[in-house]
XYZ file of C-alpha atoms in Angstrom:
67
model
C 0.015 0.007 0.024
C 1.879 3.138 -1.176
C 1.564 6.265 0.918
C 2.634 9.490 -0.748
C 2.836 12.750 1.184
C 3.069 15.900 -0.950
C 3.945 19.114 0.813
C 3.360 22.429 -0.900
C 3.304 26.002 0.284
C -0.170 27.381 0.958
C -0.331 29.784 -1.953
C -3.627 29.089 -3.652
C -3.445 25.650 -5.217
C -7.046 24.970 -6.370
C -9.080 21.854 -5.569
C -8.778 20.947 -9.245
C -4.983 21.162 -9.192
C -4.804 19.039 -6.066
C -7.070 16.538 -7.727
C -4.732 16.385 -10.650
C -1.770 15.782 -8.351
C -3.582 12.970 -6.582
C -4.705 11.192 -9.723
C -1.368 11.787 -11.470
C 0.708 10.384 -8.623
C -1.676 7.388 -8.327
C -1.355 6.722 -12.090
C 2.426 7.058 -11.976
C 2.720 4.521 -9.178
C 0.567 2.132 -11.072
C 2.506 2.618 -14.366
C 6.050 2.527 -12.931
C 5.751 0.191 -9.918
C 2.580 -1.701 -10.819
C 0.866 -0.521 -7.615
C -2.849 -1.013 -7.141
C -4.608 2.379 -7.314
C -7.278 1.123 -4.915
C -4.681 0.878 -2.121
C -2.624 3.971 -2.981
C -2.948 6.822 -0.498
C -1.995 10.381 -1.457
C -2.017 13.179 1.101
C -1.367 16.843 0.322
C -0.192 19.055 3.188
C -0.310 22.793 2.673
C 2.304 24.632 4.720
C 2.178 28.350 5.516
C 5.088 30.150 3.853
C 6.215 31.369 7.340
C 6.720 27.718 8.259
C 8.757 26.757 5.145
C 12.400 27.706 4.811
C 14.886 27.646 1.945
C 18.559 28.514 2.346
C 17.992 29.647 5.940
C 15.208 32.024 5.061
C 11.381 31.876 5.367
C 9.610 31.510 2.009
C 7.445 34.523 3.002
C 10.572 36.737 3.032
C 11.892 35.257 -0.208
C 8.587 35.936 -1.953
C 8.641 39.574 -0.790
C 12.156 39.902 -2.274
C 11.046 38.286 -5.553
C 13.152 35.170 -5.096
């Protein structure tokens, strides 16, 4: 039973986009690893940009600077 956890910053991904991620990852696991889609679990966690850091800096600050 595959379990996939996708973490993205909380910046407006739509329900449709999340649905595409879930179905796409499920299809990929079936195609590449022959995993049963009925037992594949995909979870999407949305993280506030204040709680996500890159290169020692909060994503919120990086976005403000245009990085």
